[in-house]
Amino acid sequence: MDEVLMDEDDDCPELVPIAGNPLSPGEQIPVTIITGYLGAGKTTLLNYILTEQHNKRIAVILNEFGEGSALEKSLAVSQAGELYEEWLELRNGCLCCSVKDNGLKAIENLMQKKGKFDYILLETTGLADPGAVASMFWVDAELGSDIYLDGIVTVIDAKYAMQHLTEEKPEGLVNEAARQIALADLTIINKTDLVNGEELNHLRDTVRSINGLVKILECQKSRVDLSQVLDLHSFDNKDGVNLAEKLQLVKTTTRPHLDKSILTVTFEVAGSLSEDVLNVFIQDLLWEKAFKNQAGLPMKVIRLKGIVSIAGKANQVMLQGVHELYELDETPQVWGKEPRVNRLVFIGRNLDREILQEQFISTVLKVGDRN
Ligand SMILES: Nc1nc2c(ncn2[C@@H]2O[C@H](COP(=O)(O)OP(=O)(O)OP(=O)(O)O)[C@@H](O)[C@H]2O)c(=O)[nH]1
């Protein structure tokens, strides 16, 4: 971390030649959101990435300062006692920047340095809702032309996660630690040195019961294989085939790990759908909160994924949702001779599988299109 190459008077330092292919025109830069509860190991992960040799030119945006870390100290460039946004170039080709806001402004500034990096990592603050940040990438069309959301990675503290997850929240409030897991495409259970095998199993089961889709890595000092963290393509249709396979393996959480908790619900229904009516179903669910569970509580979806069959379309269609935003995107995968099946996975609160499935069938299925 002490080998920062920069010109003292310039907040865009002179560049050293870096191995790696320059971006071809029109190529989009992936963004991975790194989230996790306070103290879970996010900064340790970013420090690791910034100091390892990996032949990737990664731009890292940190949006929070703490005390004590070498990385943070090296970044805390002060001007009249104020912290200000500063891009630093590191020996291994990484770019690094610290900002106090949600990081989107920093991405806009970063894009002016296009060609100097080929990946962006954005760390959110420990209590932030990563869904809000993720949603911004979907709605910001201007940014959307240059970058795309690759995935949400949640770092979990093996020692304290269960404590955070079981914390009672006032009625109506979501447990942030659980929400961060619900939204994750990948979770990294860190600090495994601080727990025994039984505790680790229990935590793993809990993570799985919240998010039946998520991939789980386990490590110490946030040392993970970067190829497992980057290029997940969690939100685009490049992952269509993988997603279809993954959805088949997901199971509805049978016993909620906690009362009123976030859990995963999944079902499959054969047939083809009218796109218009499918939109009505999704909007009733995500926007109107029109579906209630047996206790009369409105179902709240945090993350939604699916592969559906739209009447008249030869290709499979991927459904993605984060909070109230969703997208239907045709995948390159063509339906085969086997009967078409719609598979949906919902992660959220107050979800009841049977009621959701009934609603889905009664709202969207065009019986005439069954094949
Ligand atoms: N025992 C142990 N300690 C770890 C491990 N990984 C990180 N730590 C320590 O945990 C503390 C918190 O790590 P950070 O990386 O700062 O966590 P963070 O998620 O960035 O924290 P905030 O920015 O405050 O949200 C530091 O003192 C790390 O040295 C690990 O695998 N085992």
CSV table of N, CA and C and ligand atoms in Angstrom, one decimal, residues 37-44 64 190-191 193-194 220-221, ligand 1:
chain,number,residue,atom,x,y,z
A,37,TYR,N,-22.1,-6.5,6.7
A,37,TYR,CA,-22.4,-5.8,8.0
A,37,TYR,C,-21.1,-5.2,8.5
A,38,LEU,N,-21.2,-4.2,9.4
A,38,LEU,CA,-20.0,-3.6,10.0
A,38,LEU,C,-19.0,-4.6,10.5
A,39,GLY,N,-17.8,-4.4,10.1
A,39,GLY,CA,-16.7,-5.2,10.6
A,39,GLY,C,-16.6,-6.6,10.0
A,40,ALA,N,-17.4,-6.9,9.0
A,40,ALA,CA,-17.4,-8.3,8.4
A,40,ALA,C,-16.1,-8.6,7.7
A,41,GLY,N,-15.4,-7.6,7.1
A,41,GLY,CA,-14.2,-7.9,6.4
A,41,GLY,C,-14.2,-7.3,5.0
A,42,LYS,N,-15.0,-6.3,4.7
A,42,LYS,CA,-15.1,-5.7,3.4
A,42,LYS,C,-13.8,-5.0,3.0
A,43,THR,N,-13.3,-4.2,4.0
A,43,THR,CA,-12.0,-3.5,3.7
A,43,THR,C,-10.9,-4.4,3.6
A,44,THR,N,-10.9,-5.5,4.4
A,44,THR,CA,-9.8,-6.5,4.3
A,44,THR,C,-9.9,-7.1,2.9
A,64,GLU,N,-16.5,4.8,2.6
A,64,GLU,CA,-16.6,5.0,4.0
A,64,GLU,C,-15.2,5.0,4.6
A,190,ASN,N,-16.6,-15.0,6.2
A,190,ASN,CA,-15.2,-14.6,6.5
A,190,ASN,C,-15.0,-14.9,8.0
A,191,LYS,N,-13.7,-14.9,8.4
A,191,LYS,CA,-13.3,-15.1,9.8
A,191,LYS,C,-13.7,-16.5,10.3
A,193,ASP,N,-11.8,-18.7,11.2
A,193,ASP,CA,-10.9,-19.1,12.3
A,193,ASP,C,-11.5,-18.8,13.7
A,194,LEU,N,-12.6,-18.1,13.7
A,194,LEU,CA,-13.2,-17.7,15.0
A,194,LEU,C,-14.4,-18.6,15.4
A,220,GLN,N,-10.7,-17.0,5.5
A,220,GLN,CA,-10.2,-16.2,6.5
A,220,GLN,C,-9.5,-15.0,5.9
A,221,LYS,N,-9.5,-13.9,6.6
A,221,LYS,CA,-8.9,-12.6,6.1
A,221,LYS,C,-9.4,-12.3,4.7
B,1,LIG,N1,-9.9,-13.2,13.3
B,1,LIG,C1,-10.1,-12.7,12.1
B,1,LIG,N2,-10.2,-11.3,11.9
B,1,LIG,C2,-10.4,-10.8,10.7
B,1,LIG,C3,-10.5,-11.6,9.6
B,1,LIG,N3,-10.8,-10.9,8.5
B,1,LIG,C4,-10.7,-9.6,9.0
B,1,LIG,N4,-10.5,-9.5,10.3
B,1,LIG,C5,-10.4,-8.3,11.2
B,1,LIG,O1,-11.8,-7.8,11.4
B,1,LIG,C6,-11.7,-6.4,11.5
B,1,LIG,C7,-12.7,-5.8,10.6
B,1,LIG,O2,-12.4,-6.0,9.3
B,1,LIG,P1,-12.7,-4.9,8.1
B,1,LIG,O3,-12.1,-5.4,6.8
B,1,LIG,O4,-12.2,-3.5,8.5
B,1,LIG,O5,-14.3,-4.9,8.1
B,1,LIG,P2,-15.3,-4.0,7.3
B,1,LIG,O6,-16.4,-4.9,6.9
B,1,LIG,O7,-14.6,-3.2,6.2
B,1,LIG,O8,-15.7,-3.0,8.4
B,1,LIG,P3,-16.6,-1.6,8.3
B,1,LIG,O9,-15.9,-0.8,7.2
B,1,LIG,O10,-16.4,-1.1,9.7
B,1,LIG,O11,-18.0,-2.0,8.0
B,1,LIG,C8,-10.3,-6.0,11.2
B,1,LIG,O12,-9.6,-5.8,12.5
B,1,LIG,C9,-9.7,-7.2,10.5
B,1,LIG,O13,-8.3,-7.3,10.7
B,1,LIG,C10,-10.5,-13.1,9.8
B,1,LIG,O14,-10.6,-13.9,8.8
B,1,LIG,N5,-10.2,-13.5,11.0
